[in-house]
PDB file of C-alpha atoms in Angstrom:
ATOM      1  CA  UNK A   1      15.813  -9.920 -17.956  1.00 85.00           C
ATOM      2  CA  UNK A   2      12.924  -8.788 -20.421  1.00 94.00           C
ATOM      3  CA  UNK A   3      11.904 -10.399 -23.358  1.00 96.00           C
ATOM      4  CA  UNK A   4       8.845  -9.574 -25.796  1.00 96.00           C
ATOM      5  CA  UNK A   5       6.125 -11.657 -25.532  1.00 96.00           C
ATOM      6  CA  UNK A   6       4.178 -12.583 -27.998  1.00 96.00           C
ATOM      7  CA  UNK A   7       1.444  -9.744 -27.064  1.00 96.00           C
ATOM      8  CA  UNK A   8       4.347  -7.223 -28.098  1.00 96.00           C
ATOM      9  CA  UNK A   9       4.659  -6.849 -24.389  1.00 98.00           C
ATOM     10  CA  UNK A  10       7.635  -7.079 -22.095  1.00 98.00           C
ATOM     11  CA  UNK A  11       7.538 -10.816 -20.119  1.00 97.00           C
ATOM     12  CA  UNK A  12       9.960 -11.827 -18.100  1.00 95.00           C
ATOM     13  CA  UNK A  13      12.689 -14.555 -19.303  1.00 94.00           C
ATOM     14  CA  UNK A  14      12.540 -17.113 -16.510  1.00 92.00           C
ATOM     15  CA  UNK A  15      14.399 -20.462 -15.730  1.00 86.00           C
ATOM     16  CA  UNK A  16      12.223 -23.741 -15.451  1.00 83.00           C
ATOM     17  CA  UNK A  17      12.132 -23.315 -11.992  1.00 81.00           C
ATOM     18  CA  UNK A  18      10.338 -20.528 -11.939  1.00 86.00           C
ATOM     19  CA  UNK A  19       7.446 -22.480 -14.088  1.00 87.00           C
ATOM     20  CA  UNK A  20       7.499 -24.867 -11.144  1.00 87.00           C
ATOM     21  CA  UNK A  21       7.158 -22.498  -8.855  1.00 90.00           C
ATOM     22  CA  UNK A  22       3.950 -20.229 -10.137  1.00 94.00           C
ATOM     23  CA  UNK A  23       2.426 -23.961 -10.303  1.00 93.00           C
ATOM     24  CA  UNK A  24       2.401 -24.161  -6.552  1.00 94.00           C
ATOM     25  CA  UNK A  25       1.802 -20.833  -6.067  1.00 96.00           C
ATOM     26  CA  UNK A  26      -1.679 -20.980  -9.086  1.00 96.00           C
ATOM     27  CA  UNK A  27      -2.431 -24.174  -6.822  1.00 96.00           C
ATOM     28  CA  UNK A  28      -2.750 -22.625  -3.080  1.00 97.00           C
ATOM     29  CA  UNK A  29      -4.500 -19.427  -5.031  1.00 98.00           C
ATOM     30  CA  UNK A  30      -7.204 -21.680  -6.229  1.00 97.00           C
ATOM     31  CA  UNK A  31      -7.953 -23.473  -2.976  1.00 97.00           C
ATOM     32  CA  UNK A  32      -7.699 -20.554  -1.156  1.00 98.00           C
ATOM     33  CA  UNK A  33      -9.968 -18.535  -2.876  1.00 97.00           C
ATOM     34  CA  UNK A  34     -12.241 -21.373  -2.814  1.00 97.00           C
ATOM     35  CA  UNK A  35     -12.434 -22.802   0.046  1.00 97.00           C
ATOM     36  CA  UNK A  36     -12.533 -19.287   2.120  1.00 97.00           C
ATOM     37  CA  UNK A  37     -14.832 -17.146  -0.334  1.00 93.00           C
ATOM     38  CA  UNK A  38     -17.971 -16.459   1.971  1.00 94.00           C
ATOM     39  CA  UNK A  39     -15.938 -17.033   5.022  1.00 96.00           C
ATOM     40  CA  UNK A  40     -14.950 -13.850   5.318  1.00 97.00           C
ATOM     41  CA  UNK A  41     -16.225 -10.261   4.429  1.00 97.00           C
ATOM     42  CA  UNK A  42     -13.641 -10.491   1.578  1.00 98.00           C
ATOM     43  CA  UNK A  43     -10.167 -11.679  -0.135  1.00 98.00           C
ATOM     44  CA  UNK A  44      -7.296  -9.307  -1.255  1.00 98.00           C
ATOM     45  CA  UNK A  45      -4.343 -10.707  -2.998  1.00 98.00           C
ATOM     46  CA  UNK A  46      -1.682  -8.910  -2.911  1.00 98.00           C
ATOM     47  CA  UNK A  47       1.749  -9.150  -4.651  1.00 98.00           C
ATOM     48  CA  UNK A  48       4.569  -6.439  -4.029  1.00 97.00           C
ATOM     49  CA  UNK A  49       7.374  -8.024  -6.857  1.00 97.00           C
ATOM     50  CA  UNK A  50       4.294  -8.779  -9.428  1.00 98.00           C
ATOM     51  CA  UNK A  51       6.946  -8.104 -12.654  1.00 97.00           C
ATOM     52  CA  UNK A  52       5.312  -8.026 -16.162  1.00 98.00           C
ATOM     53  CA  UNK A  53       2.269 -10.524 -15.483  1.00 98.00           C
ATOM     54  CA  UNK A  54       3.758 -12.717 -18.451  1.00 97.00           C
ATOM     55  CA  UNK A  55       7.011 -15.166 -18.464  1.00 96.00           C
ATOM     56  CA  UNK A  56       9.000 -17.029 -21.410  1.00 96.00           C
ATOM     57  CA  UNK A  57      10.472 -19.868 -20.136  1.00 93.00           C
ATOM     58  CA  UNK A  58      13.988 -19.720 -21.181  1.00 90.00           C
ATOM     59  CA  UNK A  59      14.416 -23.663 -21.636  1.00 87.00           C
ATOM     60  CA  UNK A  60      11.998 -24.081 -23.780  1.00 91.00           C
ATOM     61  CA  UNK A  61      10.344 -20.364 -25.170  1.00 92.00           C
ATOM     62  CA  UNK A  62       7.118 -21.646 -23.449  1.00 93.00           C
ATOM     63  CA  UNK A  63       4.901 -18.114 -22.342  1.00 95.00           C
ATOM     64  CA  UNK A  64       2.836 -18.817 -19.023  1.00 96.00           C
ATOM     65  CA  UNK A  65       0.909 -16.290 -16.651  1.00 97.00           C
ATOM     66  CA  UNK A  66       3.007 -14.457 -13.908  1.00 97.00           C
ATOM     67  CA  UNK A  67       1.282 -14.236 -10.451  1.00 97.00           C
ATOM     68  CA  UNK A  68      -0.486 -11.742 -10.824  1.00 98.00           C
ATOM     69  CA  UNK A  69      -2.611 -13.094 -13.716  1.00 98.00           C
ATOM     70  CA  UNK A  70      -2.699 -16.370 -12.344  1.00 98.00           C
ATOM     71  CA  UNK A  71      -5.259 -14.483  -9.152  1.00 98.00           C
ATOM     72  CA  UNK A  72      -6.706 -12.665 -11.721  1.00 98.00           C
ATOM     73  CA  UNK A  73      -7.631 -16.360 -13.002  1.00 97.00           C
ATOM     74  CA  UNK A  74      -9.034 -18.115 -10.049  1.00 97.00           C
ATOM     75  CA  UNK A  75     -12.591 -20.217 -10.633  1.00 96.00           C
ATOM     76  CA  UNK A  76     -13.404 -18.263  -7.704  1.00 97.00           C
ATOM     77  CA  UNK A  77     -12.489 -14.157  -7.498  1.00 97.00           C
ATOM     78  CA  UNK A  78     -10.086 -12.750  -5.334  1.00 98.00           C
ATOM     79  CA  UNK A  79     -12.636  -9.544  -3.903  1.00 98.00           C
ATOM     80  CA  UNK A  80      -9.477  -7.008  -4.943  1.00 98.00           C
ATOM     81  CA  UNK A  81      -5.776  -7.526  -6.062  1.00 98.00           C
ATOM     82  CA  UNK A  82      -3.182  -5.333  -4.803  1.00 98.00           C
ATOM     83  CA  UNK A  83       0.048  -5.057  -7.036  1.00 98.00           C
ATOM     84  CA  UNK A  84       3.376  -3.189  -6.187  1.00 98.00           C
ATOM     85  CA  UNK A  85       6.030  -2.766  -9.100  1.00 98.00           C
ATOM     86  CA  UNK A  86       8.810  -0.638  -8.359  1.00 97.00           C
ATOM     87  CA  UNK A  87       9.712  -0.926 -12.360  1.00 97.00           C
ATOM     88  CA  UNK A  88       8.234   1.241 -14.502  1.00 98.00           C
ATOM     89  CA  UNK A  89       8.762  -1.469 -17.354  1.00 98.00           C
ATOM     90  CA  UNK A  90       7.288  -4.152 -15.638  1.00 98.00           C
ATOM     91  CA  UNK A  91       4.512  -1.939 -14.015  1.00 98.00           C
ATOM     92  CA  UNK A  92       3.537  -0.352 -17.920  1.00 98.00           C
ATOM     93  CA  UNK A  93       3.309  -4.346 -19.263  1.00 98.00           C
ATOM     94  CA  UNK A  94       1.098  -4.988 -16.068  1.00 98.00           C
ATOM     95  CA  UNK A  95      -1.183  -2.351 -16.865  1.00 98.00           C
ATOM     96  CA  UNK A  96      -1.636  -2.946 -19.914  1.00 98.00           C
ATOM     97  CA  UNK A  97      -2.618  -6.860 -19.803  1.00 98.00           C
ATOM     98  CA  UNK A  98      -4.479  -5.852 -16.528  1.00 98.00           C
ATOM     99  CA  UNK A  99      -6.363  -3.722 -17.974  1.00 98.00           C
ATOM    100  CA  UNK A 100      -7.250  -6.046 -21.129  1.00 97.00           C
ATOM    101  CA  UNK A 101      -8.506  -8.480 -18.137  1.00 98.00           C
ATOM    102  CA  UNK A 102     -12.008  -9.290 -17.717  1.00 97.00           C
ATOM    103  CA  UNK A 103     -11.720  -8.834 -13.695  1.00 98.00           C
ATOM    104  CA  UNK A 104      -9.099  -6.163 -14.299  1.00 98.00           C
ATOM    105  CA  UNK A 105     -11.284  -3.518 -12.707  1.00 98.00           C
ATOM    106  CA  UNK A 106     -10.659  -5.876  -8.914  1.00 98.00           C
ATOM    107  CA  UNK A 107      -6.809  -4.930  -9.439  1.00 98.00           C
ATOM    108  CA  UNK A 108      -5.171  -1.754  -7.984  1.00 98.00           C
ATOM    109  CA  UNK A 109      -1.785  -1.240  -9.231  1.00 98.00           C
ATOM    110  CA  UNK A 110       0.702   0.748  -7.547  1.00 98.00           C
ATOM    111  CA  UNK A 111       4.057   2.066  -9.002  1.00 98.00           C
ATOM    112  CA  UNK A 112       6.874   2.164  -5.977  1.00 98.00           C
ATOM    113  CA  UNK A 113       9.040   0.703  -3.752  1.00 98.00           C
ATOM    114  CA  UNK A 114       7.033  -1.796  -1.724  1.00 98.00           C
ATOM    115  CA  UNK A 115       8.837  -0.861   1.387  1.00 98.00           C
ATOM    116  CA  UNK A 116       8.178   3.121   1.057  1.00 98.00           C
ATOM    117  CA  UNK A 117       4.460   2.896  -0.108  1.00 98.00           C
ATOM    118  CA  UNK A 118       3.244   0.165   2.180  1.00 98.00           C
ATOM    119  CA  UNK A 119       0.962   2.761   3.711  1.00 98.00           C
ATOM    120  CA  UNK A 120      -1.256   2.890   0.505  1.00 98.00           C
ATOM    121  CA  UNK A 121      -0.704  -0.547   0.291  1.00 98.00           C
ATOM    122  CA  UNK A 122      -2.868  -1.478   3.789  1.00 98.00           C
ATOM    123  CA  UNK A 123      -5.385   1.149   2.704  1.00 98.00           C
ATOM    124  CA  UNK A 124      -6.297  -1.034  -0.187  1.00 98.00           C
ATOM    125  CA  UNK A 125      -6.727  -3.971   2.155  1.00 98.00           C
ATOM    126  CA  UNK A 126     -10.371  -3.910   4.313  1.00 97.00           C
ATOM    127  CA  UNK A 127      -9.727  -4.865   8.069  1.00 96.00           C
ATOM    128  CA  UNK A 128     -12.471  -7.577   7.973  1.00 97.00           C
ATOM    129  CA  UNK A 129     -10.795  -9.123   4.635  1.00 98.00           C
ATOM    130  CA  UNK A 130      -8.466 -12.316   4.301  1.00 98.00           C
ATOM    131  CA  UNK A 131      -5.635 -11.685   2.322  1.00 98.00           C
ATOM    132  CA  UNK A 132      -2.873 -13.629   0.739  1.00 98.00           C
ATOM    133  CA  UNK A 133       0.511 -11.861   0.129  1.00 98.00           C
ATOM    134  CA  UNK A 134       2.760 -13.182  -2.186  1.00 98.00           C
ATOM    135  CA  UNK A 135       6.431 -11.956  -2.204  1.00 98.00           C
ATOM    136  CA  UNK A 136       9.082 -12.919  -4.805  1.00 94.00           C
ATOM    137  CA  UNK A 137      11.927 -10.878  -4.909  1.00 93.00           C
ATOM    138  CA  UNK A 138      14.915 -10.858  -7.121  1.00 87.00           C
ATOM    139  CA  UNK A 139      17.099 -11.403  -4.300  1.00 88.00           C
ATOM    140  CA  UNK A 140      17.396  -9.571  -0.983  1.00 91.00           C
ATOM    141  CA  UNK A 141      17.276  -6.044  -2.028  1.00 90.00           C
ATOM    142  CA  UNK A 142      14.268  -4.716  -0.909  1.00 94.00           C
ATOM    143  CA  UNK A 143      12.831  -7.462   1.137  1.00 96.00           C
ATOM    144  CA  UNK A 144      12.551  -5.936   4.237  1.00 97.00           C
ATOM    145  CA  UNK A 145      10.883  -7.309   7.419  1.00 98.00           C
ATOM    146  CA  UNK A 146       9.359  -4.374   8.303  1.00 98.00           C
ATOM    147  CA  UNK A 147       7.103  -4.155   5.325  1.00 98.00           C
ATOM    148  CA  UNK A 148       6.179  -8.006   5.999  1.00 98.00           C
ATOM    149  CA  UNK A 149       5.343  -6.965   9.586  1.00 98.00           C
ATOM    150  CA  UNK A 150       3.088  -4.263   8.138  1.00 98.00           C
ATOM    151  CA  UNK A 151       1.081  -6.457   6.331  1.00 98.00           C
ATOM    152  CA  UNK A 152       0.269  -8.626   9.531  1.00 98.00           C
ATOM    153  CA  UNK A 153      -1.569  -5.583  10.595  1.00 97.00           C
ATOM    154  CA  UNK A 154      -4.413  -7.198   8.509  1.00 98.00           C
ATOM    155  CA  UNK A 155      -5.064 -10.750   8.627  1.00 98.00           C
ATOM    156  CA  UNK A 156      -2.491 -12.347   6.308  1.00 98.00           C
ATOM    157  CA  UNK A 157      -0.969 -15.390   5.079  1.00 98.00           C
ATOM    158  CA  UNK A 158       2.453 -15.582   3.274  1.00 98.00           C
ATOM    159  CA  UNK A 159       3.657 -17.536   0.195  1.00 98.00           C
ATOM    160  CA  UNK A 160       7.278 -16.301   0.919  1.00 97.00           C
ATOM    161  CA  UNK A 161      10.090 -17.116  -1.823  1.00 94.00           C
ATOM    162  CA  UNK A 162      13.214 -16.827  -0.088  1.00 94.00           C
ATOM    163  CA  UNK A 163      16.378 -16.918  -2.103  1.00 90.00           C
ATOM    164  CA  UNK A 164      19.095 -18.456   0.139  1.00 90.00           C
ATOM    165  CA  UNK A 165      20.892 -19.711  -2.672  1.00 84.00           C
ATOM    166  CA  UNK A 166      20.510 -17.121  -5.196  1.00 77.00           C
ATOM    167  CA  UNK A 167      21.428 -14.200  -3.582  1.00 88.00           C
ATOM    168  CA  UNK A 168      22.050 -14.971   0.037  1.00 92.00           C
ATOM    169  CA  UNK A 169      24.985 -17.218  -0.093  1.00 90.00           C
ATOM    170  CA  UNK A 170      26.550 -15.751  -3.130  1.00 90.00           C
ATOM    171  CA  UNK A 171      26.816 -12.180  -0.965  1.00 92.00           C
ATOM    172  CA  UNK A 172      27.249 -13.855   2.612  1.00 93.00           C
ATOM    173  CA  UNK A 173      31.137 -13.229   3.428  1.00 93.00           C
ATOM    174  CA  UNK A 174      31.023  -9.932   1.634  1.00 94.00           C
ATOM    175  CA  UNK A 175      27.503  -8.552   4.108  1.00 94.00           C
ATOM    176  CA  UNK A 176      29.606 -10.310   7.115  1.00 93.00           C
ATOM    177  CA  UNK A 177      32.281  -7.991   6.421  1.00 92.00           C
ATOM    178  CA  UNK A 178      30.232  -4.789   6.259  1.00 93.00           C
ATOM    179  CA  UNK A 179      30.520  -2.200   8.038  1.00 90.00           C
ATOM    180  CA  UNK A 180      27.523  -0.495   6.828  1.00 92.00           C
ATOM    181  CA  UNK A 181      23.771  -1.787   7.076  1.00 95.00           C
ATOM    182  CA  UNK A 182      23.155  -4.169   4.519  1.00 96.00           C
ATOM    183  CA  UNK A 183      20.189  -5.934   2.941  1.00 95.00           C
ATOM    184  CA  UNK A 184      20.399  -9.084   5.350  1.00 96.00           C
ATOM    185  CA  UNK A 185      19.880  -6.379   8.152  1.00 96.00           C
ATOM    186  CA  UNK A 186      16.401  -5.269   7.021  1.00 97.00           C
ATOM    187  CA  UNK A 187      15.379  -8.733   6.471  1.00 97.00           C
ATOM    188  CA  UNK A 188      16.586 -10.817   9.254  1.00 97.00           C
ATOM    189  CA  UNK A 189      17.644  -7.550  11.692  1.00 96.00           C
ATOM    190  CA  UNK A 190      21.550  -6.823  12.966  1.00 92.00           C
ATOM    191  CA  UNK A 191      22.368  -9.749  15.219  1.00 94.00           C
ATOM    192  CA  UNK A 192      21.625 -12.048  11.973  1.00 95.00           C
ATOM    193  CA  UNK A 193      25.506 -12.428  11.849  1.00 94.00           C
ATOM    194  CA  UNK A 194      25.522 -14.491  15.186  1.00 93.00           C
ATOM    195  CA  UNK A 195      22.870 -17.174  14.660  1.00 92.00           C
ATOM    196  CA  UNK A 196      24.526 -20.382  13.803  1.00 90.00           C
ATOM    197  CA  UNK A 197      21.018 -21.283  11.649  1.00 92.00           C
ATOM    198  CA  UNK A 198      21.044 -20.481   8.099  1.00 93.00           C
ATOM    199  CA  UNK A 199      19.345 -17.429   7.142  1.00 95.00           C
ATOM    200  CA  UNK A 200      16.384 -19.154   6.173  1.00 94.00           C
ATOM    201  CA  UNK A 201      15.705 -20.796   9.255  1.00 96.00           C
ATOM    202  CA  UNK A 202      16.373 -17.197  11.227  1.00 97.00           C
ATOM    203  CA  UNK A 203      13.192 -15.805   8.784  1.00 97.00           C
ATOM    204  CA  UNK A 204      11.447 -18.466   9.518  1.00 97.00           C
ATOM    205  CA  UNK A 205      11.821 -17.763  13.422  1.00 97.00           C
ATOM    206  CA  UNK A 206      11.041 -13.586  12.573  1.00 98.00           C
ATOM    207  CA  UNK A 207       7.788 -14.910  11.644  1.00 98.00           C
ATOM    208  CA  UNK A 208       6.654 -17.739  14.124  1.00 98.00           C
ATOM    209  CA  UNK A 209       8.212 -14.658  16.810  1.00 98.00           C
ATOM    210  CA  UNK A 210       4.525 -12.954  14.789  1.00 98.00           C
ATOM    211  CA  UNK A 211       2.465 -16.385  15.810  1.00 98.00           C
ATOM    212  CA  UNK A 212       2.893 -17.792  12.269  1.00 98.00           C
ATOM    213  CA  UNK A 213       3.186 -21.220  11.837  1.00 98.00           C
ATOM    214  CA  UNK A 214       5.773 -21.386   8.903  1.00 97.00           C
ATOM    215  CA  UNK A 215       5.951 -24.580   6.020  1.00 96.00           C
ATOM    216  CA  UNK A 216       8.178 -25.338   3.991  1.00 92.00           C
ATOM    217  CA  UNK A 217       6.629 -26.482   0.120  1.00 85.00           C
ATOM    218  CA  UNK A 218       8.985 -29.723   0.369  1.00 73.00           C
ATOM    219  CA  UNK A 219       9.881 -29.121  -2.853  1.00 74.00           C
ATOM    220  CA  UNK A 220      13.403 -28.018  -4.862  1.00 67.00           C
ATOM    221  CA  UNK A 221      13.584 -25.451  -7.328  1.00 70.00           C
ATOM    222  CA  UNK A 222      17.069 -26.052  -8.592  1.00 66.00           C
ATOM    223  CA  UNK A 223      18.290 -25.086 -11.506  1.00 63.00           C
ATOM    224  CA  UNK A 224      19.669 -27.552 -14.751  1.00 62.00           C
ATOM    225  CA  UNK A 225      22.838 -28.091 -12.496  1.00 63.00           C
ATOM    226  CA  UNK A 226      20.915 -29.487  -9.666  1.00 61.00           C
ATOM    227  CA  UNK A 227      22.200 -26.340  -7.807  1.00 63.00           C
ATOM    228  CA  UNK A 228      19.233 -25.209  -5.309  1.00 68.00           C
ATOM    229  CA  UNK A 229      18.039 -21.767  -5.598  1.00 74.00           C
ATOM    230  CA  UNK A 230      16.019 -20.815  -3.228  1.00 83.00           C
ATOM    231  CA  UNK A 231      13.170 -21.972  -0.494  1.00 90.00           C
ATOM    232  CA  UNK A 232       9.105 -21.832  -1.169  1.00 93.00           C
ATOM    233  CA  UNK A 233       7.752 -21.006   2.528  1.00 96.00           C
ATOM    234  CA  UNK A 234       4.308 -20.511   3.591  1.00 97.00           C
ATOM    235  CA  UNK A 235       2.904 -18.899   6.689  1.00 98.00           C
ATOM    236  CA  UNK A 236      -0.040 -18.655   8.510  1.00 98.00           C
ATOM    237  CA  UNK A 237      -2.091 -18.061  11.567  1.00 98.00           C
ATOM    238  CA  UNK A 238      -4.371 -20.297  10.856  1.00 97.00           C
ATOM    239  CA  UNK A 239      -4.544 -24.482  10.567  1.00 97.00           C
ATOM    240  CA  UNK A 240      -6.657 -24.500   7.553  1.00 97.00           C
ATOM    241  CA  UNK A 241      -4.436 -22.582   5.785  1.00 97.00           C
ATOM    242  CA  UNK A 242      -1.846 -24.895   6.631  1.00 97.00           C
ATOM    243  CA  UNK A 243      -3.961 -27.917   5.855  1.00 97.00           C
ATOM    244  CA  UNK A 244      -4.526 -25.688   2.454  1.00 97.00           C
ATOM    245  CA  UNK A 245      -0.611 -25.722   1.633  1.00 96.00           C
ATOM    246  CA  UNK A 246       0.240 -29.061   2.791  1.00 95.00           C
ATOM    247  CA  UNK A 247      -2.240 -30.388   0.446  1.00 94.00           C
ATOM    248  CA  UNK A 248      -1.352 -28.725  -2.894  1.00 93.00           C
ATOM    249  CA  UNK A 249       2.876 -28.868  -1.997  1.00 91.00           C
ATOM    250  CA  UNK A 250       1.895 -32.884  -1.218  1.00 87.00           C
ATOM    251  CA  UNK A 251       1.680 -33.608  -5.075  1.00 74.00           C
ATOM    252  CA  UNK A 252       5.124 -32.036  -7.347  1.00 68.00           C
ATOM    253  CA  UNK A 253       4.867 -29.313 -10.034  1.00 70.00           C
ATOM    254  CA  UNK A 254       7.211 -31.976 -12.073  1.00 56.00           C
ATOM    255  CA  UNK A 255      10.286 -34.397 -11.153  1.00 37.00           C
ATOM    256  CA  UNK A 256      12.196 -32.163  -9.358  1.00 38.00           C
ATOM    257  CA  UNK A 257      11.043 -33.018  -6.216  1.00 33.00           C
ATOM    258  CA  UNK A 258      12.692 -33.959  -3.072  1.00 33.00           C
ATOM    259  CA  UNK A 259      12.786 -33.048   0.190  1.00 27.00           C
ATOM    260  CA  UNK A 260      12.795 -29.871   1.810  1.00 27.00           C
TER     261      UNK A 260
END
């Protein structure tokens, strides 16, 4: 849902969760920009469900940076930022506060279904660059495991949003039932209906089957109900990358949390 902002641009209306969330996620782009700038020829960002760039916190009317501001506002610069908006409302408010950026001329935006353009996508990303992909979908529409095996064509970590609770559980017995291919299939592939694990766990096996080492944040974005809405995963090839997430998920965005 789309709400102005008070630049008289679309935001989007967000639960307190989601303020948690881009916390973590502002956190690990900080330390990764610093601690690997120099360490490689490069760093690309990239985001394919960026939305507006702004959010209005629907508790409390708050307006905070989406993701794709919050690389734009590392100490240290992401080399390029790659954004993918398949919404041609969300993608016209990007543009515009991009563009009204002082590093918006690092950011190449790209209107389109993530899955269909990831082509142009890996031709914005340099072979000897490290890049961080961040993926945040709605829910399971369009979050296809293809696209995220693409993107380990270059070398790639993950901040991975997966929304078991929000869109996987609440659709479960009616995907079971399909007889047609259905969003769980692109994302966790056909046999996903015989795995005793929860679907969570099963992505979280696609991408160690990669060589990823895969974290959960150990944190729980639930909603006012206490009702859990989805898992904050990270992956990556490397240890210090780990060492980078285990470090900023080891202190909470707020009270929330517990466990993973």
């Amino acid at each position: 849902m789309y709400v102005r902002a008070r630049d008289g641009l679309h935001a989007r209306q967000v639960g307190i969760w989601s303020a948690e969330k881009l916390t973590v996620v502002g956190r690990y782009m900080g330390i990764f920009s610093n601690g690997m700038k120099g360490k490689w020829e490069g760093l690309t960002h990239v985001e394919l469900f960026p939305g507006p760039g702004r959010c209005v916190v629907e508790e409390t009317g708050a307006e905070i940076p989406g993701s794709p501001l919050l690389a734009l506002g590392t100490k240290k610069a992401f080399d390029r930022i790659v954004c993918v908006e398949a919404d041609p409302v969300a993608y016209e408010a990007l543009q515009r506060r991009v563009a009204a950026h002082p590093r918006g001329d690092t950011v190449r935006l790209i209107l389109g279904n993530c899955n269909e353009v990831i082509d142009e996508v890996l031709a914005e990303v340099p072979p000897r660059h490290l890049a961080l992909a961040f993926i945040d979908p709605e829910g399971v529409k369009g979050f296809e495991f293809a696209t995220v095996e693409r993107l380990t064509e270059r070398n790639t970590d993950f901040i991975v949003l997966f929304p078991q609770n929000m869109a996987i559980n609440r659709n479960r017995d009616k995907w079971l039932a399909a007889s047609h291919e259905t969003p769980l299939d692109k994302l966790l592939g056909p046999n996903w209906r015989q795995h005793p694990e929860p679907e969570v766990r099963q992505f979280m096996e696609r991408m160690e089957g990669l060589g990823y080492r895969v974290e959960g944040s150990g944190i729980n974005f639930s909603n006012s109900k206490g009702f859990r809405l989805y898992y904050q995963l990270f992956a990556s090839r490397s240890s210090t990358g780990i060492n980078f997430w285990k470090r900023i998920t080891a202190r909470p965005p707020d009270a929330q949390m517990r466990m993973f």
